[in-house]
Tab-separated table of C-alpha atoms in Angstrom:
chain	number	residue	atom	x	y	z
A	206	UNK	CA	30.887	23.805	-18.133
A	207	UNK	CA	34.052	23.152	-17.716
A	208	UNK	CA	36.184	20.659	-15.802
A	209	UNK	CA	37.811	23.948	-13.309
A	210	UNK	CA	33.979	24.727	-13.009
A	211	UNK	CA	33.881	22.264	-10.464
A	212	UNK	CA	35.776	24.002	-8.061
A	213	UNK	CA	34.428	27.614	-8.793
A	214	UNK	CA	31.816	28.924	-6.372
A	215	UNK	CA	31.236	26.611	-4.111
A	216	UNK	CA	29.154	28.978	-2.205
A	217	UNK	CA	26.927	28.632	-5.083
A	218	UNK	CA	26.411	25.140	-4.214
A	219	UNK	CA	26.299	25.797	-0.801
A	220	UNK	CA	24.459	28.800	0.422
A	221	UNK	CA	22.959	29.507	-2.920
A	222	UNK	CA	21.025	26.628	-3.921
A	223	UNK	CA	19.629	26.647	-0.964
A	224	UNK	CA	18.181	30.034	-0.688
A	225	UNK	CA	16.949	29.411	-3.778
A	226	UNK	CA	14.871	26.087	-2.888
A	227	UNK	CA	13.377	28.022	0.407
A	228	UNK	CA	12.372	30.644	-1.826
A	229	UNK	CA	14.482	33.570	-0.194
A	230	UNK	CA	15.994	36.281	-2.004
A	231	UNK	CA	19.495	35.452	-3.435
A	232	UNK	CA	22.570	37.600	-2.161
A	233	UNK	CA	23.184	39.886	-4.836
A	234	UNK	CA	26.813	38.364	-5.003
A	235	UNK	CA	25.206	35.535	-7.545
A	236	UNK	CA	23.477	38.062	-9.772
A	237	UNK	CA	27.194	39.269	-10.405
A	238	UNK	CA	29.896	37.036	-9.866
A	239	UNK	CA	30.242	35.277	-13.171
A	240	UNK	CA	31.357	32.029	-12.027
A	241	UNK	CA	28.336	31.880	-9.712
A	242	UNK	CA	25.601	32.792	-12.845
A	243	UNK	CA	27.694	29.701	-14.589
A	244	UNK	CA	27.306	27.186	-12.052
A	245	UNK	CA	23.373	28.552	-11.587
A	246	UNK	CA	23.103	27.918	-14.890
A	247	UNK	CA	24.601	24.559	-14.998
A	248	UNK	CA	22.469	23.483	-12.343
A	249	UNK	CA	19.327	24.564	-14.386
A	250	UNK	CA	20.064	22.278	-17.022
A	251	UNK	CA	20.643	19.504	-14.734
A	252	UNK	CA	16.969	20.030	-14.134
A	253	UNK	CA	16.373	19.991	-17.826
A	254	UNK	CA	18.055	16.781	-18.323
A	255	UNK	CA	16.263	15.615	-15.701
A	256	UNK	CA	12.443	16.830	-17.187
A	257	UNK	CA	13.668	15.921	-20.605
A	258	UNK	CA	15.319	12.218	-20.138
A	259	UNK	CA	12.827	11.046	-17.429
A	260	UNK	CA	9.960	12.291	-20.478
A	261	UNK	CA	10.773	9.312	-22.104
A	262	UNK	CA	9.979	7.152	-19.548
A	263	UNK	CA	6.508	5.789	-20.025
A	264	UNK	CA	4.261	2.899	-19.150
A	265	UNK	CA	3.633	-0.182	-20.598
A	266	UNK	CA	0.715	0.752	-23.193
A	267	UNK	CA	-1.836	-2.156	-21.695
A	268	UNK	CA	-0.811	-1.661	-18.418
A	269	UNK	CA	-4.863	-0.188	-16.990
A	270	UNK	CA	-5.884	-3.502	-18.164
A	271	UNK	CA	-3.091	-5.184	-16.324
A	272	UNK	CA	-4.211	-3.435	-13.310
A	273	UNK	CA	-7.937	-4.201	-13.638
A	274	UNK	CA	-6.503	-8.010	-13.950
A	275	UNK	CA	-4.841	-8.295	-10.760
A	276	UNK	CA	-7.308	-6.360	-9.215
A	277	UNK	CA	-9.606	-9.534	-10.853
A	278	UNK	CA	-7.563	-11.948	-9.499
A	279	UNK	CA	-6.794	-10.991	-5.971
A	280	UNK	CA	-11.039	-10.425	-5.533
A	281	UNK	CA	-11.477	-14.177	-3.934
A	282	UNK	CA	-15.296	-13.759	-3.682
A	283	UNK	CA	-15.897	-13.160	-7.639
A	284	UNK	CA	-13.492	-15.361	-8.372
A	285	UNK	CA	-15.080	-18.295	-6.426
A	286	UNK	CA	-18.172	-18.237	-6.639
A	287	UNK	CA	-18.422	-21.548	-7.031
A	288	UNK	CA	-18.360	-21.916	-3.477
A	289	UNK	CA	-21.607	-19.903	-2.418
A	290	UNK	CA	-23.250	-22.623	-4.960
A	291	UNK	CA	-21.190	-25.476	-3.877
A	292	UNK	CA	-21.458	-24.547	0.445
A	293	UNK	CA	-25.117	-24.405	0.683
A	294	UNK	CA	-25.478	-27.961	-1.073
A	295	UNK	CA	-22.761	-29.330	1.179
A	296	UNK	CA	-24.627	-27.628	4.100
A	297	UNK	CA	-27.859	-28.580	3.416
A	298	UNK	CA	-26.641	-32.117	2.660
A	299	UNK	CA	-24.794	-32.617	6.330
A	300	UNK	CA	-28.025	-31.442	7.667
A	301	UNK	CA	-30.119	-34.042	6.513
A	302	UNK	CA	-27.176	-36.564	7.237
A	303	UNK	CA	-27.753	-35.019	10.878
A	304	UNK	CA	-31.173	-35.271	11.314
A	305	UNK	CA	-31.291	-38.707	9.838
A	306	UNK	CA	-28.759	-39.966	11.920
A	307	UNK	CA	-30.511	-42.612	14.888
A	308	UNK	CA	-31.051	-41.190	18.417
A	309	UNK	CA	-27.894	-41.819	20.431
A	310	UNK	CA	-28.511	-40.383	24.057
A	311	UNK	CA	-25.582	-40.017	26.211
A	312	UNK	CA	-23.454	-41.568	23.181
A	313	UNK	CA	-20.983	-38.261	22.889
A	314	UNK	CA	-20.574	-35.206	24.497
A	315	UNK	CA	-22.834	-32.973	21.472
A	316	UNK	CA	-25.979	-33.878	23.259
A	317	UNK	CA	-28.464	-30.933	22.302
A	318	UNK	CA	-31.236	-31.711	20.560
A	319	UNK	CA	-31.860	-28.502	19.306
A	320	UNK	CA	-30.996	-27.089	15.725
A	321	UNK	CA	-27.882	-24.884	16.267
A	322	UNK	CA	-26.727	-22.970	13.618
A	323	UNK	CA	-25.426	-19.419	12.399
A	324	UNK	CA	-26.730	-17.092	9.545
A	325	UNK	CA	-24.805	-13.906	8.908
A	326	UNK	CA	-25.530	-11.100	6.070
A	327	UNK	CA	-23.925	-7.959	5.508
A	328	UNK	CA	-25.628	-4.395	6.297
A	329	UNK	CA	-24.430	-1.097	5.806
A	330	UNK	CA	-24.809	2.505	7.768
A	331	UNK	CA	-28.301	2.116	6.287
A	332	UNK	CA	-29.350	-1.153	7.264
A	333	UNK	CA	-29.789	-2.381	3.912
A	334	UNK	CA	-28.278	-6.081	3.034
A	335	UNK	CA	-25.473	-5.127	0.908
A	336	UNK	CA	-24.686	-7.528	-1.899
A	337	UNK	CA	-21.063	-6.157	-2.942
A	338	UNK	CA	-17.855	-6.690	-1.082
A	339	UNK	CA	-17.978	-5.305	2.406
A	340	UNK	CA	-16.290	-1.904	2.867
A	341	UNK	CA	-14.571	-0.787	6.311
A	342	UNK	CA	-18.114	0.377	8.751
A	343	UNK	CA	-20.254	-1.949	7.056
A	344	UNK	CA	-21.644	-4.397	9.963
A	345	UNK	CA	-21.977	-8.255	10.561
A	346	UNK	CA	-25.886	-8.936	10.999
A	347	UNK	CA	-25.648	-12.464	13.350
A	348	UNK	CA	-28.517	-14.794	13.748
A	349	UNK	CA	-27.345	-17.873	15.540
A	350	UNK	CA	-30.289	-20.234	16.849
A	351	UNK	CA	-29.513	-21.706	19.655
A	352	UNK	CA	-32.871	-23.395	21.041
A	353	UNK	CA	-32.419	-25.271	23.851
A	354	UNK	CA	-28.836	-24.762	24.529
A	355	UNK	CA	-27.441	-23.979	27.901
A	356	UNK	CA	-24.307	-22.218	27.415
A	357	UNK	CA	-23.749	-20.196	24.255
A	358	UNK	CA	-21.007	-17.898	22.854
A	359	UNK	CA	-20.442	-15.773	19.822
A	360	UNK	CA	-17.180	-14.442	18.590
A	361	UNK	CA	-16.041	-12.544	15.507
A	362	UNK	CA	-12.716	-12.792	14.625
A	363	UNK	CA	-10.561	-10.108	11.939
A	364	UNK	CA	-7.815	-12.173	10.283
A	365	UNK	CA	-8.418	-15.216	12.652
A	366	UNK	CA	-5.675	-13.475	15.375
A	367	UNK	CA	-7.836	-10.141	16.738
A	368	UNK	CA	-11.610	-11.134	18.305
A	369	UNK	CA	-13.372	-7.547	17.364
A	370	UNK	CA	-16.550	-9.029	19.290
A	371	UNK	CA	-17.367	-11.406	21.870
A	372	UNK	CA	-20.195	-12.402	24.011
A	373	UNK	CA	-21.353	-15.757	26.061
A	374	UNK	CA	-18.471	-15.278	28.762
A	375	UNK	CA	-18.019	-12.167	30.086
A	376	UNK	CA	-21.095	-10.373	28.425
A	377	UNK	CA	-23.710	-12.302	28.023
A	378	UNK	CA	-25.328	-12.621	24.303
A	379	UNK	CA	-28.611	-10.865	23.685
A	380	UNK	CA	-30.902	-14.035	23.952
A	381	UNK	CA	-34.310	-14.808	23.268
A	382	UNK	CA	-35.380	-18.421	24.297
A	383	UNK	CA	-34.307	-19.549	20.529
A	384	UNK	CA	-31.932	-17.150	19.182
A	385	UNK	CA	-29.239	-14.997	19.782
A	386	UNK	CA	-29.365	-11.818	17.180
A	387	UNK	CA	-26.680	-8.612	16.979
A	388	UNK	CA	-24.492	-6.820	14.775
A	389	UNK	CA	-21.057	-6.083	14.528
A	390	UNK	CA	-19.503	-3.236	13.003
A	391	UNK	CA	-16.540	-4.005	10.594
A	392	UNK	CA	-13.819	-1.374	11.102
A	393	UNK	CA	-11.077	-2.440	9.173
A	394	UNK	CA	-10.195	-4.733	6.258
A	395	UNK	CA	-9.316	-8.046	6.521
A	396	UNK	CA	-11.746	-11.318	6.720
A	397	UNK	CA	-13.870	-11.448	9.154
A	398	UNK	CA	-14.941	-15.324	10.589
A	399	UNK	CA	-17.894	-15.296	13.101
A	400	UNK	CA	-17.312	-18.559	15.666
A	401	UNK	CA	-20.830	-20.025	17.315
A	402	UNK	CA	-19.947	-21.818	20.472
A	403	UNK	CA	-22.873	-23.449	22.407
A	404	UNK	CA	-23.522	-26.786	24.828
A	405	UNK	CA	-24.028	-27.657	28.754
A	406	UNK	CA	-20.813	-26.983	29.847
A	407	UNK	CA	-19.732	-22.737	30.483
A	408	UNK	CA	-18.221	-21.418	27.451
A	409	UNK	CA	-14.205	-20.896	27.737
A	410	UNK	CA	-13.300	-17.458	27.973
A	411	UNK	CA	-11.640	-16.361	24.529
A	412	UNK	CA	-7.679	-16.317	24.119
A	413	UNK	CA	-8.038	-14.025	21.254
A	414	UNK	CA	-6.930	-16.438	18.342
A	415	UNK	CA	-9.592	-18.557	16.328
A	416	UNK	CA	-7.152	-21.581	16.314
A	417	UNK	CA	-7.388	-21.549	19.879
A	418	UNK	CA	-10.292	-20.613	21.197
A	419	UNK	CA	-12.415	-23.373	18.519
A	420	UNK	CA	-9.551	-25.794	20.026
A	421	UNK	CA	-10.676	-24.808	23.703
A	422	UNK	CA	-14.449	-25.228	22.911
A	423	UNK	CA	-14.036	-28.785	21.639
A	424	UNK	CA	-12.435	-29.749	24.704
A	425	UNK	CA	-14.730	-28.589	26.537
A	426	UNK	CA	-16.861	-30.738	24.480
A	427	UNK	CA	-18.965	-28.128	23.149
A	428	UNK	CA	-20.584	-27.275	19.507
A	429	UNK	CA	-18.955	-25.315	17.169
A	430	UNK	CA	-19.739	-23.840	14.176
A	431	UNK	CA	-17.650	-21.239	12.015
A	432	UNK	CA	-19.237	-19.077	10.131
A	433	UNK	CA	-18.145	-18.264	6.460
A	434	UNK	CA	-15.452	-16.095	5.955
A	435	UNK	CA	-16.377	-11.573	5.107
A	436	UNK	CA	-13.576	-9.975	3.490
A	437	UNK	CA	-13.967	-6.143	3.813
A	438	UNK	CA	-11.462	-3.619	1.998
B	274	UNK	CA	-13.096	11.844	-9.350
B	275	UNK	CA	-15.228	12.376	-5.814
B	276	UNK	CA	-17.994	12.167	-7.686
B	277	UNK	CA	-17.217	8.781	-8.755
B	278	UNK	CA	-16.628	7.953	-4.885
B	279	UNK	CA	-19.251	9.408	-3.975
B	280	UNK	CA	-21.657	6.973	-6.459
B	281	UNK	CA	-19.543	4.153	-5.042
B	282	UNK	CA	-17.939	3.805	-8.520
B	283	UNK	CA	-14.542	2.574	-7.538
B	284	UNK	CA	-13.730	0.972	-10.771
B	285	UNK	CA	-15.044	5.019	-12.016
B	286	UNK	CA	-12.582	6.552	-9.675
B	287	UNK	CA	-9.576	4.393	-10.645
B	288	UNK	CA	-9.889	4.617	-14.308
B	289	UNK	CA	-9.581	8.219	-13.523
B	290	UNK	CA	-7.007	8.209	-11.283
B	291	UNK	CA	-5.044	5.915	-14.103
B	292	UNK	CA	-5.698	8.553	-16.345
B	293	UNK	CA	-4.583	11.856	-14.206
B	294	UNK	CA	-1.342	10.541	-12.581
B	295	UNK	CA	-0.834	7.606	-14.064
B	296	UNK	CA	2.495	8.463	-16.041
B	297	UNK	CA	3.770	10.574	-13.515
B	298	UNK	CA	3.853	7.691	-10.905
B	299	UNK	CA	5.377	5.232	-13.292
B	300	UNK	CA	8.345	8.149	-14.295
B	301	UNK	CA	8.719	8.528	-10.196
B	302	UNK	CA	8.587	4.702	-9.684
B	303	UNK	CA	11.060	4.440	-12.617
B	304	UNK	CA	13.265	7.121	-11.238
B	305	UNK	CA	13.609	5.511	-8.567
B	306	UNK	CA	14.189	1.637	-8.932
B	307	UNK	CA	15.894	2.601	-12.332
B	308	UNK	CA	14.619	-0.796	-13.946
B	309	UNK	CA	11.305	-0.454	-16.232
B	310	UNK	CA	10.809	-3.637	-15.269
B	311	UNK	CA	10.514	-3.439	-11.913
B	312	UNK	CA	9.183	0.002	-12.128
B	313	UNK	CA	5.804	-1.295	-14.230
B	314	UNK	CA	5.070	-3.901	-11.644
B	315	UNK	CA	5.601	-1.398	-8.652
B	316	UNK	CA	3.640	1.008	-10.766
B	317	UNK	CA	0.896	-1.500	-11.332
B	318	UNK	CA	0.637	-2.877	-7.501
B	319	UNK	CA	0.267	1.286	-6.552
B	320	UNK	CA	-2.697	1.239	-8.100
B	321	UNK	CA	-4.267	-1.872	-7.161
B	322	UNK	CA	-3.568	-0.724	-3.996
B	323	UNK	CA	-5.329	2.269	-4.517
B	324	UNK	CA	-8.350	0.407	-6.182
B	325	UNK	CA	-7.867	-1.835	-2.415
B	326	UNK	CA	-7.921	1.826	0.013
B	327	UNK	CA	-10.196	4.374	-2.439
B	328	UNK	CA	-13.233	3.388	-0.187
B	329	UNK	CA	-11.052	4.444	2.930
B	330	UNK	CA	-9.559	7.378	0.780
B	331	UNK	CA	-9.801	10.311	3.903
B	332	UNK	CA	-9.216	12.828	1.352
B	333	UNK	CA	-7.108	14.741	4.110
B	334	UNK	CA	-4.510	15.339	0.741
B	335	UNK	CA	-4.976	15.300	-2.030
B	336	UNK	CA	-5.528	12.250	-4.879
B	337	UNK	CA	-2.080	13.542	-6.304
B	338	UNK	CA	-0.209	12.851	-3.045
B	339	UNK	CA	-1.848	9.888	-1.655
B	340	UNK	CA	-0.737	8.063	-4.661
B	341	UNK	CA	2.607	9.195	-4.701
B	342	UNK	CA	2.647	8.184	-1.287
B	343	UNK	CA	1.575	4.800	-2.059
B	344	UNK	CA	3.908	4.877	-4.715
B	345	UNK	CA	7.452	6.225	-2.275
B	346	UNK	CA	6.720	3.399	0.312
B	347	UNK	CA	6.538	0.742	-3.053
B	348	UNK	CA	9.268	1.762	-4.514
B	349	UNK	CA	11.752	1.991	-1.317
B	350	UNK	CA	9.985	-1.889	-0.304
B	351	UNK	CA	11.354	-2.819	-3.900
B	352	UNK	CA	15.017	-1.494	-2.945
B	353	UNK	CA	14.849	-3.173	0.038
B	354	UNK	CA	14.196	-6.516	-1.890
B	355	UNK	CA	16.452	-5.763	-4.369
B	356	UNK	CA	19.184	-4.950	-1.884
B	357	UNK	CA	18.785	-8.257	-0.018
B	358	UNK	CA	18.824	-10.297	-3.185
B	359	UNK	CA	22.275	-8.868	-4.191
B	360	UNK	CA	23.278	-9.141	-0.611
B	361	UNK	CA	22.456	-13.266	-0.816
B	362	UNK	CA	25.105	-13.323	-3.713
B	363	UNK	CA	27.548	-10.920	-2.627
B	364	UNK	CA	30.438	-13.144	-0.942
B	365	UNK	CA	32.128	-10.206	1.109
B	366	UNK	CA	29.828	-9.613	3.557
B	367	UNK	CA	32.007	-7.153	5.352
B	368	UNK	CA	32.014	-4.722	2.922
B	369	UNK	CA	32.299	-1.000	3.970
B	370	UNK	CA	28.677	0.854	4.898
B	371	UNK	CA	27.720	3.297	2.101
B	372	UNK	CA	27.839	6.757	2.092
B	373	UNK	CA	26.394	9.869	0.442
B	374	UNK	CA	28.993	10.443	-1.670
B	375	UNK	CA	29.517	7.207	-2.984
B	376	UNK	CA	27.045	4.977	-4.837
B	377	UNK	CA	25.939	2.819	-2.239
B	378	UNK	CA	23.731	-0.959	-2.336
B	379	UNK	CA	20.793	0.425	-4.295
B	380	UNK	CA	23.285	1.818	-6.514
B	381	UNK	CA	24.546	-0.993	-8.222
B	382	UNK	CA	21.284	-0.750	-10.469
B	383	UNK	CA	23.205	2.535	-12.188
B	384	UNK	CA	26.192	-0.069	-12.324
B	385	UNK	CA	24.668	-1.538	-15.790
B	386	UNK	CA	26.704	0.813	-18.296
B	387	UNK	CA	23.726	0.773	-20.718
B	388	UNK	CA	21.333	2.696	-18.813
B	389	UNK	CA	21.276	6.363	-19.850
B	390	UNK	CA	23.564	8.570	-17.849
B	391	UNK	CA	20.948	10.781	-15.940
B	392	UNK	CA	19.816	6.842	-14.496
B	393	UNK	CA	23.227	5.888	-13.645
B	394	UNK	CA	23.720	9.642	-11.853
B	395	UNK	CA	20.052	9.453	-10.190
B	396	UNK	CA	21.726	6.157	-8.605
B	397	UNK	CA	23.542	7.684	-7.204
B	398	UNK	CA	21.744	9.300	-4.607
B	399	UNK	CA	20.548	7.559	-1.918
B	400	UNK	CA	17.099	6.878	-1.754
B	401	UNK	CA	15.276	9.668	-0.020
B	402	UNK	CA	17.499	11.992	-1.865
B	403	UNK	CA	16.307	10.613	-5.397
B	404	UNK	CA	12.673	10.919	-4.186
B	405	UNK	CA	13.048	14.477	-3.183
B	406	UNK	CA	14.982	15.514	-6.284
B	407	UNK	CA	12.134	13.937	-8.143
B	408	UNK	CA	8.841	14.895	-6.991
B	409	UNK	CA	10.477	18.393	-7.000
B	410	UNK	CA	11.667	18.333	-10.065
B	411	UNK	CA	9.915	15.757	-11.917
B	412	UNK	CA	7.083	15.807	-10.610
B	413	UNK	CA	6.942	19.655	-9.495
B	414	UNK	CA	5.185	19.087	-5.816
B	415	UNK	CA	5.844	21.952	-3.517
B	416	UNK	CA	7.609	21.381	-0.515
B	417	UNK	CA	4.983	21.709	2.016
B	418	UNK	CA	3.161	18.674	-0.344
B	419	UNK	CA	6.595	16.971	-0.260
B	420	UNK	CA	6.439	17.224	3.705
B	421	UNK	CA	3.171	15.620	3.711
B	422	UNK	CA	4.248	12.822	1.048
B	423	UNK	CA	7.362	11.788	2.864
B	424	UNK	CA	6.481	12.590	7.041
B	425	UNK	CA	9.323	15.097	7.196
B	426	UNK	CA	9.834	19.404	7.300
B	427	UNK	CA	10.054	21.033	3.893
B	428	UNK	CA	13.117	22.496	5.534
B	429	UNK	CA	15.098	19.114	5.998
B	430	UNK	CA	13.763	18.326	1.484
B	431	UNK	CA	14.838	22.113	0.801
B	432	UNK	CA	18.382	21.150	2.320
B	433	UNK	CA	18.524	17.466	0.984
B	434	UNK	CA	17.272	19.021	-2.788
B	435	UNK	CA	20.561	21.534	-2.370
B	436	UNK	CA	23.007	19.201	-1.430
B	437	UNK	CA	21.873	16.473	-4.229
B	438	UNK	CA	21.902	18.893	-7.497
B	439	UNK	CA	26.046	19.469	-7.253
B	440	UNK	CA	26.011	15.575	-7.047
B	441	UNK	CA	24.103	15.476	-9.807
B	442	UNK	CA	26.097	17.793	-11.832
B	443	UNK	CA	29.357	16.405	-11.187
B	444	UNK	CA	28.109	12.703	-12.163
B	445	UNK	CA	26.330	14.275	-15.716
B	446	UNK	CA	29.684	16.221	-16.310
B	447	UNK	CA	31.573	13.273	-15.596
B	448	UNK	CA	29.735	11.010	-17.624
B	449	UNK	CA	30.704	13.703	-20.606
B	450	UNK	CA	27.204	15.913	-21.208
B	451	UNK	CA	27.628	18.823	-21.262
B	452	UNK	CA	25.744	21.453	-19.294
């Protein structure tokens, strides 16, 4: 086309085109005028250009595997899993540490007795314990024992900043004289970190931030233990 | 490709997925950040991203559009990045807002004289113009999918498609190809 062909039906470019991307029936005037049918056609083979140049354009040749390695590498629980070995000997380790330790009555303000602890597993719609990464409406099975101790709390937290569950203040946890047993449904991804609050003194009511709320339960010189973190997606 | 969902075979489903569309999102993604570069890494993170939401997949649209999808709000977050690196070096800061008509920010890309002319033209629409031109013509989604893709009526793409081919054709003709 021509340089002139610019300015040549403009209604073309204005009314036309535009009929013809709704899919209405083009005014016979472009069937006819022959500088109309010139700029239609020039704007057909911009498509072409278009479909033929961007044809060229194509991937990397390895790049599925590429994929399938950052998808490796940003999947924290296979990549450490180092740590489910390495947690449970640390764990059990401070445990006998604690029970060996000599009986200090009225020494500090962590005065139960009692074990006090948290187990948590994974279940889905189904109820069975799922061993592969969480997905969004699997749930949180929480078994804390708490034998002994006056005041207890449970919290799960999404990301450490939203508190999807809560119980001890407000609500109180379903207790039995040593345990405190529920489940929590996981809605949406992100890690999950279940906080076990227990001792004589009432449990704080929660701000809504892990940070915070563990910080309030130590100063209120209770026992806390954080549960391992869930990552659902 | 539900199937493979449905057996909780993720790593199933995206090998599949790779397969169907995967060219066709990397021409869009190229298409639209005009660097191949930057287009394979926006066109790789799409699909981990997929692999990351296929167990939350609603399957309200289809596999076609969610991707694309993923793949629009990628490749504008990559113009945005791009933008505000060359804004960090750009010393006049007063510099006059963009227009249609003119190449604006994103548009310096097409500013590189050895990328093909159809790249340098594609620059210079602005960005939700290049995305509709493309998945209509590139990618040949129908309007009423292009709604769904982008949150907006197939009327306001029809229009948006009209008014971007003459830009088109005047940059190819001025760039000397003939039509």
């Amino acid at each position: 086309m021509s340089d002139q062909s610019n300015q040549r039906c403009e209604r073309w470019e204005t009314d036309g085109l535009l009929a013809l991307e709704r899919g209405e029936a083009l005014d016979p005037h472009f069937d006819t005028c022959p500088d109309c049918l010139a700029a239609r056609s020039a704007g057909e083979a911009v498509v072409a250009r278009l479909m033929q140049a961007s044809a060229g354009w194509q991937p990397p040749g390895d790049w599925e595997a590429r994929v399938f390695a950052r998808i490796a590498r940003e999947q924290p629980a296979r990549r450490f899993a180092w740590w489910q070995v390495l947690f449970p000997v640390l764990a059990a380790a401070g445990l006998a540490i604690w029970l060996a330790r000599p009986a200090t009555p009225g020494a500090g303000t962590d005065v139960n007795a009692a074990p006090f602890g948290l187990s948590l597993s994974i279940v889905d719609a189904a109820q069975v314990v799922r061993g592969e990464t969480p997905k969004p409406g699997d749930a949180l099975s929480l078994r804390a024992s708490v034998g002994g101790v006056a005041h207890v709390g449970l919290r799960v937290y999404r990301d450490d900043r939203t508190l999807v569950f809560a119980c001890g203040h407000a609500d109180a946890c379903p207790r039995t004289a040593d345990e405190v047993v529920t489940r929590v449904t996981m809605d949406a991804p992100g890690a999950y970190r279940t906080l076990l609050i227990g001792g004589a003194a009432a449990v704080p009511s929660p701000a809504g931030s892990l940070d915070t709320d563990m910080a309030r339960a130590r100063e209120a010189g209770l026992q806390v233990v954080l549960g391992e973190v869930v990552r659902v997606w | 490709m539900l199937a493979a969902l449905d057996r909780d075979d993720r790593r199933g489903a995206l090998t599949l997925l790779m397969r169907l569309y995967g060219d066709a999102i990397y021409r869009y993604c190229q298409g639209m950040v005009l660097d191949p570069d930057q287009a394979a890494d926006v066109h790789q993170t799409v699909f981990v991203e997929a692999w990351r939401d296929l167990p939350r997949f609603s399957r309200r649209s289809s596999f076609k559009t969610w991707l694309f999808a993923i793949a629009r709000h990628r490749c504008l977050d990559a113009l945005k990045i791009g933008k505000r690196r060359r804004a960090r070096f750009t010393a006049d800061d007063d510099a006059p807002e963009p227009t249609d008509a003119a190449p604006n920010a994103e548009d310096s890309l097409s500013d590189r004289s050895l990328l093909p002319p159809l790249e340098r033209c594609l620059g210079e629409l602005r960005p939700d113009s290049r995305t509709a031109v493309l998945l209509r013509f590139q990618d040949a989604l129908s309007y009423e999918e292009m709604g769904k893709l982008v949150g907006e009526l197939p009327g306001s793409l029809q229009a948006r498609v009209a008014r971007s081919m003459p830009v088109l054709r005047k940059c190819l003709e001025s760039a000397g190809i003939t039509l």
